[in-house]
Coordinates of C-alpha atoms in Angstrom, one line a residue:
X144 CA -114.0 -102.4 -127.8
X145 CA -112.4 -105.7 -129.0
X146 CA -113.2 -107.4 -125.7
X147 CA -116.8 -106.4 -126.0
X148 CA -117.0 -107.6 -129.6
X149 CA -115.6 -111.0 -128.7
X150 CA -117.6 -111.4 -125.5
X151 CA -120.9 -110.7 -127.2
X152 CA -120.0 -112.1 -130.7
X153 CA -121.1 -108.8 -132.3
X154 CA -120.0 -107.5 -135.7
X155 CA -119.9 -103.7 -134.9
X156 CA -118.9 -101.9 -131.7
X157 CA -119.5 -98.2 -130.9
X158 CA -117.0 -96.8 -128.4
X159 CA -117.9 -93.6 -126.6
X160 CA -116.7 -90.6 -128.6
X161 CA -115.6 -87.3 -127.1
X162 CA -115.5 -84.0 -129.0
X163 CA -112.3 -81.9 -128.7
X164 CA -111.7 -78.2 -129.5
X165 CA -115.4 -77.6 -129.8
X166 CA -116.1 -80.5 -132.2
X167 CA -119.7 -81.6 -131.8
X168 CA -120.4 -85.4 -131.5
X169 CA -123.5 -87.5 -131.2
X170 CA -124.1 -88.6 -127.6
X171 CA -127.7 -90.1 -127.6
X172 CA -126.5 -93.6 -128.1
X173 CA -124.0 -93.6 -125.2
X174 CA -126.4 -93.3 -122.3
X175 CA -125.5 -96.9 -121.1
X176 CA -123.5 -99.9 -122.1
X177 CA -125.3 -102.2 -124.6
X178 CA -124.0 -105.8 -125.0
X179 CA -126.1 -106.6 -128.1
X180 CA -128.5 -104.3 -129.9
X181 CA -129.5 -103.2 -133.4
X182 CA -130.7 -100.0 -135.2
X183 CA -134.3 -100.3 -134.1
X184 CA -133.8 -101.2 -130.4
X185 CA -131.3 -98.4 -129.7
X186 CA -130.1 -95.0 -130.9
X187 CA -127.0 -96.2 -132.7
X188 CA -128.4 -95.0 -136.1
X189 CA -128.0 -91.5 -134.9
X190 CA -124.2 -91.8 -135.5
X191 CA -123.1 -92.9 -139.0
X192 CA -119.5 -91.9 -138.7
X193 CA -117.0 -94.7 -139.4
X194 CA -115.3 -94.2 -136.0
X195 CA -116.3 -97.7 -134.9
X196 CA -115.0 -101.3 -134.7
X197 CA -116.1 -103.5 -137.7
X198 CA -115.5 -107.2 -137.8
X199 CA -113.4 -107.9 -140.9
X200 CA -115.5 -110.9 -141.9
X201 CA -118.6 -108.7 -142.0
X202 CA -116.8 -106.2 -144.3
X203 CA -115.4 -108.9 -146.6
X204 CA -118.5 -111.2 -146.7
X205 CA -120.7 -108.3 -148.0
X206 CA -118.1 -106.4 -149.9
X207 CA -118.6 -103.3 -147.7
X208 CA -116.7 -100.4 -149.3
X209 CA -116.8 -96.6 -149.3
X210 CA -118.6 -95.4 -152.5
X211 CA -115.9 -93.0 -153.6
X212 CA -118.1 -91.2 -156.1
X213 CA -119.2 -89.1 -153.1
X214 CA -116.9 -86.7 -151.4
X215 CA -119.1 -86.7 -148.2
X216 CA -121.6 -89.2 -146.8
X217 CA -119.6 -92.0 -148.3
X218 CA -118.8 -93.1 -144.8
X219 CA -122.5 -93.0 -143.9
X220 CA -123.4 -95.4 -146.7
X221 CA -120.7 -97.8 -145.5
X222 CA -121.7 -97.6 -141.9
X223 CA -125.5 -97.8 -142.6
X224 CA -125.0 -101.0 -144.7
X225 CA -122.8 -102.4 -141.9
X226 CA -125.4 -101.8 -139.3
X227 CA -128.1 -103.4 -141.4
X228 CA -126.1 -106.5 -142.2
X229 CA -124.3 -106.9 -138.8
X230 CA -125.0 -109.9 -136.5
X231 CA -125.4 -107.6 -133.5
X232 CA -124.1 -104.2 -132.4
X233 CA -122.4 -103.4 -129.1
X234 CA -122.0 -100.0 -127.3
X235 CA -119.3 -99.1 -124.9
X236 CA -120.6 -96.1 -123.0
X237 CA -118.6 -96.0 -119.8
X238 CA -115.2 -95.4 -121.3
X239 CA -113.9 -92.6 -123.5
X240 CA -112.7 -94.6 -126.5
X241 CA -112.3 -92.0 -129.3
X242 CA -111.5 -88.3 -129.4
X243 CA -112.6 -86.3 -132.4
X244 CA -110.8 -83.0 -132.9
X245 CA -112.1 -79.9 -134.6
X246 CA -109.4 -78.4 -136.7
X247 CA -108.4 -74.9 -135.9
X248 CA -108.5 -74.0 -139.6
X249 CA -112.0 -75.4 -140.1
X250 CA -110.7 -77.8 -142.6
X251 CA -112.6 -80.9 -141.5
X252 CA -113.9 -82.3 -144.8
X253 CA -117.6 -82.5 -143.7
X254 CA -117.8 -78.9 -142.7
X255 CA -115.7 -77.7 -145.7
X256 CA -117.6 -79.5 -148.4
X257 CA -120.5 -77.6 -150.1
X258 CA -121.2 -79.8 -153.1
X259 CA -124.9 -79.5 -152.5
X260 CA -126.0 -81.4 -155.6
X261 CA -124.0 -84.5 -154.7
X262 CA -125.0 -84.3 -151.1
X263 CA -128.6 -84.4 -152.0
X264 CA -127.9 -87.5 -154.2
X265 CA -126.0 -89.2 -151.3
X266 CA -128.8 -88.5 -148.9
X267 CA -131.4 -90.0 -151.3
X268 CA -129.1 -93.0 -151.7
X269 CA -129.1 -93.5 -147.9
X270 CA -132.9 -93.2 -147.8
X271 CA -133.2 -95.8 -150.5
X272 CA -130.7 -98.0 -148.7
X273 CA -133.1 -97.9 -145.7
X274 CA -136.0 -98.8 -147.9
X275 CA -134.0 -101.8 -149.3
X276 CA -133.7 -103.3 -145.8
X277 CA -137.0 -102.3 -144.1
X278 CA -140.6 -102.5 -145.5
X279 CA -142.8 -99.4 -145.5
X280 CA -144.0 -98.7 -141.9
X281 CA -142.9 -97.3 -138.6
X282 CA -139.5 -99.1 -138.6
X283 CA -138.5 -97.6 -141.9
X284 CA -139.9 -94.2 -140.9
X285 CA -137.8 -94.3 -137.7
X286 CA -134.6 -94.6 -139.6
X287 CA -135.5 -92.3 -142.5
X288 CA -136.4 -89.6 -140.0
X289 CA -132.7 -89.2 -139.2
X290 CA -131.9 -88.4 -142.9
X291 CA -134.8 -86.0 -143.3
X292 CA -134.4 -84.2 -140.0
X293 CA -130.7 -84.0 -139.6
X294 CA -128.9 -84.5 -143.0
X295 CA -131.5 -82.8 -145.3
X296 CA -131.7 -80.0 -142.7
X297 CA -127.9 -79.5 -143.0
X298 CA -128.1 -79.5 -146.8
X299 CA -130.9 -76.9 -146.6
X300 CA -128.9 -74.7 -144.3
X301 CA -126.1 -74.6 -146.8
X302 CA -128.4 -74.4 -149.9
X303 CA -130.0 -71.1 -148.9
X304 CA -126.5 -69.5 -148.6
X305 CA -125.7 -70.3 -152.3
X306 CA -124.9 -66.9 -153.9
X307 CA -125.9 -68.0 -157.4
X308 CA -129.7 -67.6 -157.4
X309 CA -130.2 -69.8 -160.5
X310 CA -128.1 -72.6 -159.0
X311 CA -129.8 -72.2 -155.6
X312 CA -133.2 -72.6 -157.2
X313 CA -132.0 -75.7 -159.1
X314 CA -130.8 -77.3 -155.9
X315 CA -134.0 -76.4 -154.1
X316 CA -136.1 -78.0 -156.8
X317 CA -134.0 -81.2 -156.6
X318 CA -134.4 -81.3 -152.8
X319 CA -138.1 -80.8 -153.3
X320 CA -138.3 -83.8 -155.7
X321 CA -136.5 -86.0 -153.2
X322 CA -138.8 -85.0 -150.4
X323 CA -141.9 -85.6 -152.5
X324 CA -140.6 -89.2 -153.1
X325 CA -139.8 -90.0 -149.6
X326 CA -141.4 -87.7 -147.0
X327 CA -144.8 -89.4 -146.3
X328 CA -147.4 -88.0 -144.0
X329 CA -146.6 -90.6 -141.3
X330 CA -142.9 -89.7 -141.5
X331 CA -143.7 -86.0 -141.3
X332 CA -145.6 -86.5 -138.1
X333 CA -142.5 -88.0 -136.5
X334 CA -140.4 -84.8 -137.2
X335 CA -139.8 -82.0 -134.7
X336 CA -141.5 -78.7 -135.6
X337 CA -138.4 -77.1 -137.2
X338 CA -137.7 -80.1 -139.5
X339 CA -141.4 -80.3 -140.2
X340 CA -141.5 -76.7 -141.2
X341 CA -138.4 -77.1 -143.4
X342 CA -140.1 -79.9 -145.3
X343 CA -143.4 -78.1 -145.6
X344 CA -141.7 -75.1 -147.1
X345 CA -139.6 -77.2 -149.5
X346 CA -142.6 -79.3 -150.6
X347 CA -144.5 -76.1 -151.4
X348 CA -141.6 -74.6 -153.3
X349 CA -141.4 -71.6 -150.9
X350 CA -137.7 -70.8 -151.3
X351 CA -137.9 -67.3 -150.1
X352 CA -139.5 -68.5 -146.9
X353 CA -136.9 -71.2 -146.5
X354 CA -134.2 -68.5 -146.8
X355 CA -135.9 -66.4 -144.1
X356 CA -136.4 -69.4 -141.8
X357 CA -132.7 -70.4 -142.0
X358 CA -131.7 -66.8 -141.2
X359 CA -133.9 -66.9 -138.1
X360 CA -132.4 -70.3 -137.1
X361 CA -128.9 -68.7 -137.4
X362 CA -129.9 -65.8 -135.3
X363 CA -131.3 -68.0 -132.6
X364 CA -128.2 -70.1 -132.5
X365 CA -126.0 -67.0 -132.1
X366 CA -128.1 -65.5 -129.4
X367 CA -128.9 -68.8 -127.5
X368 CA -132.5 -67.8 -127.4
X369 CA -134.8 -70.3 -129.1
X370 CA -138.3 -69.6 -130.3
X371 CA -141.1 -69.5 -127.7
X372 CA -144.1 -71.8 -127.3
X373 CA -147.7 -70.8 -127.5
X374 CA -150.4 -72.6 -125.6
X375 CA -153.8 -72.6 -127.1
X376 CA -156.4 -74.7 -125.3
X377 CA -154.9 -78.2 -124.9
X378 CA -152.4 -77.7 -127.7
X379 CA -148.9 -76.1 -127.8
X380 CA -147.2 -74.7 -130.8
X381 CA -143.7 -73.6 -131.6
X382 CA -143.5 -69.9 -132.4
X383 CA -141.5 -70.5 -135.6
X384 CA -141.7 -68.1 -138.6
X385 CA -145.0 -67.9 -140.5
X386 CA -147.0 -69.4 -137.7
X387 CA -150.6 -68.4 -138.4
X388 CA -149.4 -66.0 -141.1
X389 CA -152.5 -65.5 -143.3
X390 CA -150.3 -64.8 -146.4
X391 CA -148.5 -68.2 -146.1
X392 CA -151.5 -70.2 -144.9
X393 CA -149.5 -73.0 -143.3
X394 CA -151.6 -75.4 -141.1
X395 CA -151.2 -75.3 -137.4
X396 CA -150.2 -79.0 -137.2
X397 CA -146.8 -78.1 -138.8
X398 CA -146.0 -76.2 -135.6
X399 CA -147.6 -78.4 -133.0
X400 CA -145.3 -79.4 -130.2
X401 CA -147.8 -80.6 -127.6
X402 CA -146.2 -84.0 -127.0
X403 CA -142.7 -82.7 -127.2
X404 CA -142.5 -79.6 -125.1
X405 CA -138.9 -79.4 -123.8
X406 CA -138.7 -79.8 -120.1
X407 CA -136.2 -80.0 -117.3
X408 CA -136.2 -81.7 -113.9
X409 CA -133.9 -82.9 -111.1
X410 CA -134.3 -84.9 -108.0
X411 CA -132.4 -83.5 -105.1
X412 CA -133.4 -86.1 -102.5
X413 CA -135.5 -89.2 -102.2
X414 CA -136.1 -90.5 -98.7
X415 CA -138.4 -93.0 -97.0
X416 CA -138.7 -92.5 -93.3
X417 CA -137.4 -95.5 -91.4
X418 CA -140.1 -97.9 -90.3
X419 CA -142.9 -95.9 -91.9
X420 CA -144.3 -95.4 -95.4
X421 CA -143.7 -91.7 -95.5
X422 CA -141.9 -91.0 -98.8
X423 CA -140.4 -87.5 -99.4
X424 CA -139.1 -86.2 -102.7
X425 CA -137.4 -82.8 -103.3
X426 CA -136.3 -81.3 -106.6
X427 CA -137.6 -79.2 -109.4
X428 CA -139.4 -79.6 -112.7
X429 CA -140.6 -77.2 -115.4
X430 CA -141.6 -76.8 -119.0
X431 CA -139.3 -74.6 -121.0
X432 CA -139.7 -71.6 -123.2
X433 CA -143.1 -70.7 -121.8
X434 CA -144.2 -68.0 -119.4
X435 CA -144.3 -69.6 -115.9
X436 CA -147.4 -67.9 -114.6
X437 CA -150.3 -70.2 -113.8
X438 CA -148.1 -73.2 -113.1
X439 CA -148.5 -76.2 -110.9
X440 CA -146.7 -79.5 -110.1
X441 CA -148.2 -82.8 -108.9
X442 CA -146.4 -86.0 -108.2
X443 CA -147.9 -88.9 -110.2
X444 CA -147.4 -92.6 -109.4
X445 CA -148.5 -94.9 -112.2
X446 CA -148.6 -98.7 -111.8
X447 CA -146.7 -100.2 -114.7
X448 CA -149.0 -103.1 -115.6
X449 CA -152.5 -101.9 -114.8
X450 CA -152.0 -98.3 -115.6
X451 CA -153.7 -97.3 -112.3
X452 CA -152.5 -93.9 -111.1
X453 CA -152.6 -91.7 -108.0
X454 CA -151.7 -88.0 -107.9
X455 CA -150.4 -86.1 -105.0
X456 CA -150.0 -82.3 -104.4
X457 CA -146.6 -80.8 -103.9
X458 CA -145.4 -77.8 -101.9
X459 CA -143.8 -75.3 -104.2
X460 CA -140.4 -73.8 -103.2
X461 CA -138.2 -71.2 -104.7
X462 CA -134.8 -72.1 -106.2
X463 CA -133.0 -68.8 -106.9
X464 CA -131.2 -68.7 -110.3
X465 CA -132.8 -71.9 -111.6
X466 CA -132.5 -72.2 -115.3
X467 CA -130.6 -68.9 -115.8
X468 CA -128.2 -70.7 -118.2
X469 CA -131.1 -71.9 -120.4
X470 CA -133.1 -70.4 -123.2
X471 CA -131.0 -67.2 -123.2
X472 CA -132.1 -66.4 -119.7
X473 CA -135.4 -65.2 -121.1
X474 CA -137.6 -67.1 -118.7
X475 CA -137.8 -67.2 -114.9
X476 CA -137.9 -70.8 -113.7
X477 CA -137.0 -70.1 -110.0
X478 CA -140.4 -71.0 -108.8
X479 CA -140.2 -74.6 -110.1
X480 CA -138.9 -76.2 -106.9
X481 CA -141.1 -78.8 -105.1
X482 CA -141.4 -81.0 -102.1
X483 CA -143.7 -84.0 -102.4
X484 CA -144.7 -86.0 -99.3
X485 CA -146.6 -89.2 -99.7
X486 CA -147.7 -91.7 -97.0
X487 CA -147.7 -95.0 -98.9
X488 CA -149.8 -96.6 -96.2
X489 CA -152.8 -94.3 -97.0
X490 CA -152.0 -93.3 -100.6
X491 CA -154.7 -95.3 -102.4
X492 CA -157.3 -92.5 -102.1
X493 CA -159.6 -94.4 -99.8
X494 CA -157.1 -94.2 -97.0
X495 CA -155.7 -97.7 -97.6
X496 CA -152.2 -98.8 -98.5
X497 CA -150.9 -98.2 -102.1
X498 CA -151.6 -101.5 -103.8
X499 CA -149.0 -104.0 -104.7
X500 CA -147.2 -103.1 -107.9
X501 CA -144.3 -101.3 -109.6
X502 CA -145.2 -97.6 -109.4
X503 CA -143.3 -95.4 -111.8
X504 CA -142.8 -91.8 -110.7
X505 CA -143.7 -88.8 -112.8
X506 CA -144.1 -85.0 -112.4
X507 CA -147.3 -83.7 -113.8
X508 CA -146.3 -80.1 -114.7
X509 CA -149.1 -77.7 -115.6
X510 CA -148.4 -74.4 -117.4
X511 CA -151.1 -72.1 -118.7
X512 CA -153.7 -74.9 -118.4
X513 CA -151.6 -77.5 -120.3
X514 CA -150.2 -80.4 -118.4
X515 CA -147.3 -82.6 -119.4
X516 CA -146.0 -85.6 -117.6
X517 CA -142.2 -85.9 -117.0
X518 CA -140.7 -89.3 -116.1
X519 CA -138.3 -88.5 -113.3
X520 CA -135.1 -89.8 -111.7
X521 CA -132.6 -89.9 -114.5
X522 CA -131.5 -86.3 -113.5
X523 CA -130.5 -86.2 -109.9
X524 CA -127.8 -84.8 -107.6
X525 CA -124.7 -87.0 -107.1
X526 CA -125.5 -87.4 -103.4
X527 CA -128.9 -89.0 -104.2
X528 CA -128.4 -92.8 -103.5
X529 CA -128.7 -94.5 -106.8
X530 CA -128.5 -98.1 -105.6
X531 CA -131.7 -100.1 -104.9
X532 CA -133.0 -99.6 -101.3
X533 CA -135.4 -102.0 -99.7
X534 CA -137.5 -101.2 -96.6
X535 CA -140.0 -103.0 -94.4
X536 CA -142.5 -100.5 -93.2
X537 CA -145.5 -100.5 -90.9
X538 CA -148.9 -99.5 -92.2
X539 CA -150.3 -98.5 -88.8
X540 CA -152.8 -101.4 -88.8
X541 CA -150.7 -104.2 -87.1
X542 CA -149.2 -105.0 -90.5
X543 CA -145.9 -104.6 -92.3
X544 CA -145.0 -104.7 -96.0
X545 CA -141.9 -104.4 -98.2
X546 CA -141.1 -101.3 -100.3
X547 CA -138.1 -100.8 -102.6
X548 CA -136.9 -97.6 -104.2
X549 CA -134.9 -98.2 -107.3
X550 CA -133.9 -96.7 -110.7
X551 CA -134.8 -98.5 -113.8
X552 CA -132.3 -99.9 -116.3
X553 CA -131.3 -98.6 -118.7
X554 CA -133.1 -95.2 -118.4
X555 CA -132.4 -94.7 -114.6
X556 CA -135.9 -93.4 -113.7
X557 CA -137.4 -93.7 -110.2
X558 CA -139.8 -96.6 -109.5
X559 CA -141.4 -97.6 -106.1
X560 CA -141.8 -101.4 -105.8
X561 CA -144.6 -102.0 -103.3
X562 CA -145.2 -105.6 -102.2
X563 CA -142.0 -107.3 -103.5
X564 CA -142.8 -107.5 -107.2
X565 CA -139.1 -107.5 -108.1
X566 CA -137.1 -106.8 -104.9
X567 CA -137.8 -109.5 -102.3
X568 CA -137.5 -108.9 -98.6
X569 CA -136.0 -112.4 -97.9
X570 CA -133.1 -111.5 -100.2
X571 CA -132.1 -108.7 -97.7
X572 CA -131.4 -111.0 -94.7
X573 CA -128.6 -113.6 -94.4
X574 CA -128.2 -116.0 -91.5
X575 CA -124.5 -116.4 -90.9
X576 CA -124.7 -119.1 -88.2
X577 CA -125.5 -120.2 -84.6
X578 CA -123.2 -120.6 -81.6
X579 CA -123.4 -121.2 -77.8
X580 CA -123.0 -117.9 -75.9
X581 CA -119.8 -117.7 -74.0
X582 CA -120.2 -117.6 -70.2
X583 CA -124.0 -118.1 -70.5
X584 CA -125.1 -121.6 -70.0
X585 CA -127.9 -122.8 -72.4
X586 CA -128.1 -119.6 -74.5
X587 CA -127.8 -120.2 -78.3
X588 CA -127.0 -117.1 -80.4
X589 CA -128.4 -116.9 -83.9
X590 CA -126.8 -114.1 -85.9
X591 CA -126.6 -112.6 -89.4
X592 CA -126.5 -109.6 -91.7
X593 CA -129.2 -107.2 -92.9
X594 CA -129.1 -105.3 -96.1
X595 CA -132.2 -103.1 -95.6
X596 CA -132.0 -99.4 -96.1
X597 CA -133.2 -98.8 -92.5
X598 CA -134.0 -101.0 -89.5
X599 CA -137.2 -103.0 -90.5
X600 CA -140.5 -102.3 -88.9
X601 CA -141.9 -105.2 -86.9
X602 CA -140.1 -107.6 -84.6
X603 CA -137.1 -109.6 -85.9
X604 CA -136.5 -112.7 -83.8
X605 CA -136.3 -116.5 -83.7
X606 CA -139.3 -118.7 -83.7
X607 CA -139.0 -122.3 -82.4
X608 CA -141.6 -124.9 -83.2
X609 CA -141.7 -128.5 -81.8
X610 CA -143.2 -131.6 -83.2
X611 CA -146.4 -131.0 -81.3
X612 CA -146.9 -127.6 -82.9
X613 CA -146.0 -125.6 -79.8
X614 CA -144.1 -122.3 -80.6
X615 CA -141.8 -120.1 -78.7
X616 CA -140.9 -116.6 -80.0
X617 CA -137.7 -114.9 -79.0
X618 CA -137.1 -111.2 -80.0
X619 CA -133.7 -110.2 -81.3
X620 CA -131.6 -107.1 -81.6
X621 CA -130.9 -105.2 -84.8
X622 CA -127.7 -103.2 -84.8
X623 CA -127.1 -101.3 -88.0
X624 CA -126.5 -104.0 -90.7
X625 CA -126.4 -107.0 -88.3
X626 CA -128.8 -108.8 -86.1
X627 CA -128.5 -111.3 -83.2
X628 CA -131.0 -113.4 -81.2
X629 CA -130.2 -114.9 -77.8
X630 CA -132.3 -118.1 -77.7
X631 CA -132.8 -119.4 -74.1
X632 CA -132.6 -123.1 -75.0
X633 CA -132.3 -124.0 -71.3
X634 CA -135.9 -122.9 -70.8
X635 CA -137.4 -125.0 -73.6
X636 CA -139.6 -128.0 -72.8
X637 CA -138.2 -131.4 -73.7
X638 CA -138.7 -132.3 -77.3
X639 CA -137.4 -131.6 -80.8
X640 CA -137.4 -127.9 -81.9
X641 CA -136.9 -126.4 -85.3
X642 CA -135.5 -122.9 -85.5
X643 CA -136.3 -120.1 -87.9
X644 CA -135.7 -116.4 -88.1
X645 CA -138.9 -114.5 -88.4
X646 CA -140.0 -110.9 -89.0
X647 CA -143.4 -110.4 -87.4
X648 CA -146.0 -107.7 -87.6
X649 CA -147.8 -106.1 -84.7
X650 CA -150.2 -109.0 -84.4
X651 CA -147.3 -111.3 -83.7
X652 CA -147.8 -113.2 -87.0
X653 CA -144.7 -113.9 -89.0
X654 CA -144.7 -112.1 -92.4
X655 CA -141.4 -113.5 -93.5
X656 CA -139.6 -116.6 -92.4
X657 CA -136.0 -117.7 -92.9
X658 CA -135.1 -121.3 -91.9
X659 CA -131.9 -121.4 -89.8
X660 CA -129.5 -123.6 -91.8
X661 CA -128.0 -126.7 -90.3
X662 CA -124.9 -126.2 -88.2
X663 CA -122.7 -129.3 -88.7
X664 CA -120.0 -128.0 -86.3
X665 CA -122.3 -126.9 -83.5
X666 CA -121.6 -129.0 -80.4
X667 CA -124.3 -130.1 -78.0
X668 CA -124.9 -128.2 -74.8
X669 CA -125.6 -129.2 -71.2
X670 CA -127.1 -127.5 -68.1
X671 CA -129.3 -128.2 -65.1
X672 CA -133.0 -127.5 -65.4
X673 CA -134.8 -127.7 -62.0
X674 CA -131.8 -129.5 -60.6
X675 CA -131.9 -132.2 -63.3
X676 CA -129.1 -132.5 -65.9
X677 CA -130.5 -131.5 -69.3
X678 CA -128.9 -131.5 -72.8
X679 CA -129.6 -130.0 -76.3
X680 CA -127.9 -131.3 -79.4
X681 CA -128.4 -130.6 -83.1
X682 CA -129.8 -133.5 -85.1
X683 CA -129.4 -134.1 -88.8
X684 CA -132.0 -132.3 -90.9
X685 CA -132.3 -129.8 -93.7
X686 CA -132.2 -127.0 -91.2
X687 CA -131.2 -126.4 -87.6
X688 CA -133.2 -128.7 -85.3
X689 CA -132.4 -129.2 -81.6
X690 CA -133.3 -132.2 -79.5
X691 CA -133.8 -131.2 -75.9
X692 CA -133.8 -134.0 -73.3
X693 CA -132.9 -135.2 -69.8
X694 CA -129.5 -136.8 -69.3
X695 CA -130.0 -140.4 -68.2
X696 CA -127.8 -140.2 -65.0
X697 CA -127.7 -144.0 -64.3
X698 CA -126.7 -144.9 -67.8
X699 CA -124.2 -142.1 -67.9
X700 CA -122.6 -143.3 -64.7
X701 CA -122.5 -146.9 -66.0
X702 CA -120.8 -145.8 -69.1
X703 CA -118.2 -143.8 -67.1
X704 CA -117.5 -146.7 -64.8
X705 CA -117.1 -149.1 -67.7
X706 CA -114.5 -146.8 -69.3
X707 CA -112.6 -146.7 -66.0
X708 CA -112.5 -150.5 -65.4
X709 CA -109.4 -152.4 -66.8

């Protein structure tokens, strides 16, 4: 953690926290390492425990201290101020830095403290601290949401268990006053249905309903079976207590979950057939807590910049036992497997190649007439190759093009790069050198490495071009991750020839060209061509250039005789 702080010159470092003995810990902020971030660009505000590294100068400069008038949440007030005032926050997500233990006697102070009155005051202090540092608007709402949804929810769960009815009603009234001051309509819309319902009941002073709601939440937690979801037209609603209860008259929008229906997916394989554009994906995807009749799955590719999209049908397959450990086993998700097969060379709808672009992959899952898109890739089997893979594929029309499969950073979702937007074909070939073939007069070998995911479509070889514009093409051999080209220099016409490695399409036209670098240590070569002594030697240039010429026999003899004379 210290190394990360010094390397990035940040004031606060979060190290990955692991819960021990059943202790729950926040994990949302530890999806990936973050060199330098803040409370708005990341999820670090979801954890306000003090189990972090703070630069001493930050603490002293701003007089950061625990406000000891609070028995709980005093750490959150310290950490929140530290976040807001810090010059950068780092996250270490790939190493277990801290282990938080749940005491066997349940004596952790946070879980043991029930001073509800002071807890409400501390939470309002946190909300007001956010307001001090962020003007009214989406940024403030994003941070305040955490205190309304999580912390106020925890307070409410304990409040309804207060045995003293008079004291319980006094606490409830105080909580209602705080929510009236801080829970705007815009903030309410950000909340999940359960937190939204809690706020709605409290704002209406419906204490009896709040008690009933928390009892139902406890029952769900104990059984592992959460409330179901009702689809009505193009809307989905959480089946929480009092939904469409005429006596309570709560509006449907409190329960709406259309944009946040829980889902699950996994990729089991992602393959592009060598040399072709046939992309095959296997896996599963489904919307949870809904009856699975009348369901369907399409694969959706959406271009990141233009928003253009293409949808492809899938073949449904059965996955026995899928999701049995979810939602109390109350739903059958076994029919949610799929196989999607896409020919990128004809995927544009009019039978043409998928246009150049970065195509993000989604599943469009339909249940009961309602469709939700799921960005896919971040959940996959360990054997699915996660490194970027580049291919050169043929489109069946005497053409070839580059395709790359990769997973985005930091969210690790699948994207198909068509046409080298980010991942360039030339980066995947490296020319290592050139040498005269042993035992083969006048044959020059050009060789190197390939880092394609499969042998590229088209013809890989060497193209030679002389000063008159004449060209000679020599095909090469690809063997796994290497290539070699045997160039018959002894057959070249006299002249100066520049060498390049090329990858050509079916029409013989080079689509990619790599200049063969100069070879300072390459000697000249000699042979007889039609009985006449001929030579080839490299000449100084910014690439490999060979001069092919006749040996001047008379001059050569004269030089030899001169060397022999005393």
